[in-house]
C-alpha cells in the first residue's frame, strides 16, 4: 500500500447521469476526507469521515451528493443527476489521528467532466 | 498530464535562486497553516506547517513565515530546483475542525 488510491482517474459523463467514485485510503488511516478542486482554485472541503462515521459536511455537499464509508475503510462519493458545474477534480485524503490534520495524504484525484 | 491552475499567479525564478511565495489568509480564528505543493496530475503534497503561536518555522530548504497582524503567510524556498516547479497552495485550519480552507495557489516556474 503506497498511498491513497482513487478510481477512476478520469470520468466523462453526460449531464443528468449518476457517477460514483471510490477512494481507498492508506491502511489503518481512520480519517478520510473528500475535497473538490476546480481549475485555477485550491481544493474545497466536502466531507470528513472518522472510521465509518461522517462527522463533517460542507454546504457544498448538496443533496445530489452522498458519501459513504460503510466499513470504515474505502469510501465512495456519488453524484446524482450530474450538472456541468460538477466538473472538477475530486480529491480524497486520509490520515491517522494527530494534533493537526497535516498528516493527511492526498490521492491523485478523479477528474470528472460533465458534457 | 492535466494542468492545475491555468490562470494562477506565476512566479518565475532561475534555478539556484531563492523563491518567496506569499499568501493572505482570511480567518483570524485559524490557528494552524500548511503549505502544499501540487504537481500536474497529482494531489497536493504536504510541505511544511506552522501553528499560530509561532512566527517562523524551517524545514529542509523551506521556511514558512507567519504574520498574524496582517494575516499573511509566506513560503521561502532556498536554492530553487527544477523539481520545485509546481503550484503551491497555502491552507488554514482550526484545531478541532477537519476542514482545511485552501488559498487559490501560485504557480512556480523554475528556469534551468
XYZ file of C-alpha atoms in Angstrom, chain A residues 9-10 31 33 35 37-45 48 50 55-56 89 91 95 98-109 111, chain B residues 2-8 31-34 36 38 41-46 49-51 89 95-105:
68
model
C -8.723 8.658 -12.602
C -10.948 10.204 -15.253
C -9.703 9.587 8.942
C -11.620 13.458 3.607
C -12.292 17.664 -1.429
C -10.891 21.215 -6.898
C -11.771 23.275 -9.955
C -9.191 24.603 -12.396
C -7.300 27.562 -11.009
C -8.573 27.074 -7.477
C -7.443 25.379 -4.324
C -9.258 22.297 -3.062
C -12.581 22.871 -1.297
C -13.606 20.671 1.609
C -14.919 14.044 6.566
C -13.730 9.145 11.144
C -18.656 13.813 11.089
C -18.441 16.934 8.944
C -11.200 17.121 -9.710
C -9.668 14.513 -4.220
C -4.794 10.470 7.916
C -2.959 13.576 15.412
C -2.899 17.055 16.777
C -3.283 18.543 13.324
C -4.547 17.152 10.086
C -1.246 17.935 8.425
C -0.736 14.210 8.347
C -3.306 13.970 5.563
C -2.085 12.309 2.390
C -3.940 13.080 -0.816
C -4.721 10.731 -3.666
C -4.260 11.706 -7.290
C -7.915 12.521 -7.683
C -11.213 14.173 -12.851
C -3.553 17.763 -16.804
C -2.792 21.279 -15.745
C -3.542 22.552 -12.275
C -4.479 26.178 -12.341
C -4.414 27.626 -15.837
C -4.821 31.226 -14.704
C -2.855 31.310 -11.487
C -4.632 28.502 14.388
C -2.547 26.433 12.019
C -1.377 26.816 8.464
C 0.018 24.445 5.893
C 1.122 22.235 -0.111
C 0.746 20.229 -6.310
C -1.978 15.408 -12.420
C -1.257 14.786 -8.753
C -2.888 15.537 -5.450
C -1.494 18.146 -3.055
C 1.632 17.138 -1.178
C 2.406 18.422 2.315
C 3.099 23.576 8.592
C 3.129 26.217 11.314
C 0.965 26.928 14.334
C -1.212 26.375 -2.034
C -7.940 22.909 15.764
C -10.862 20.571 16.296
C -12.253 21.041 12.826
C -11.289 18.757 9.975
C -11.896 21.118 7.089
C -8.946 22.999 5.657
C -9.503 26.210 3.701
C -7.144 26.474 0.760
C -5.967 29.627 -0.957
C -6.061 29.977 -4.727
C -2.458 28.986 -5.383
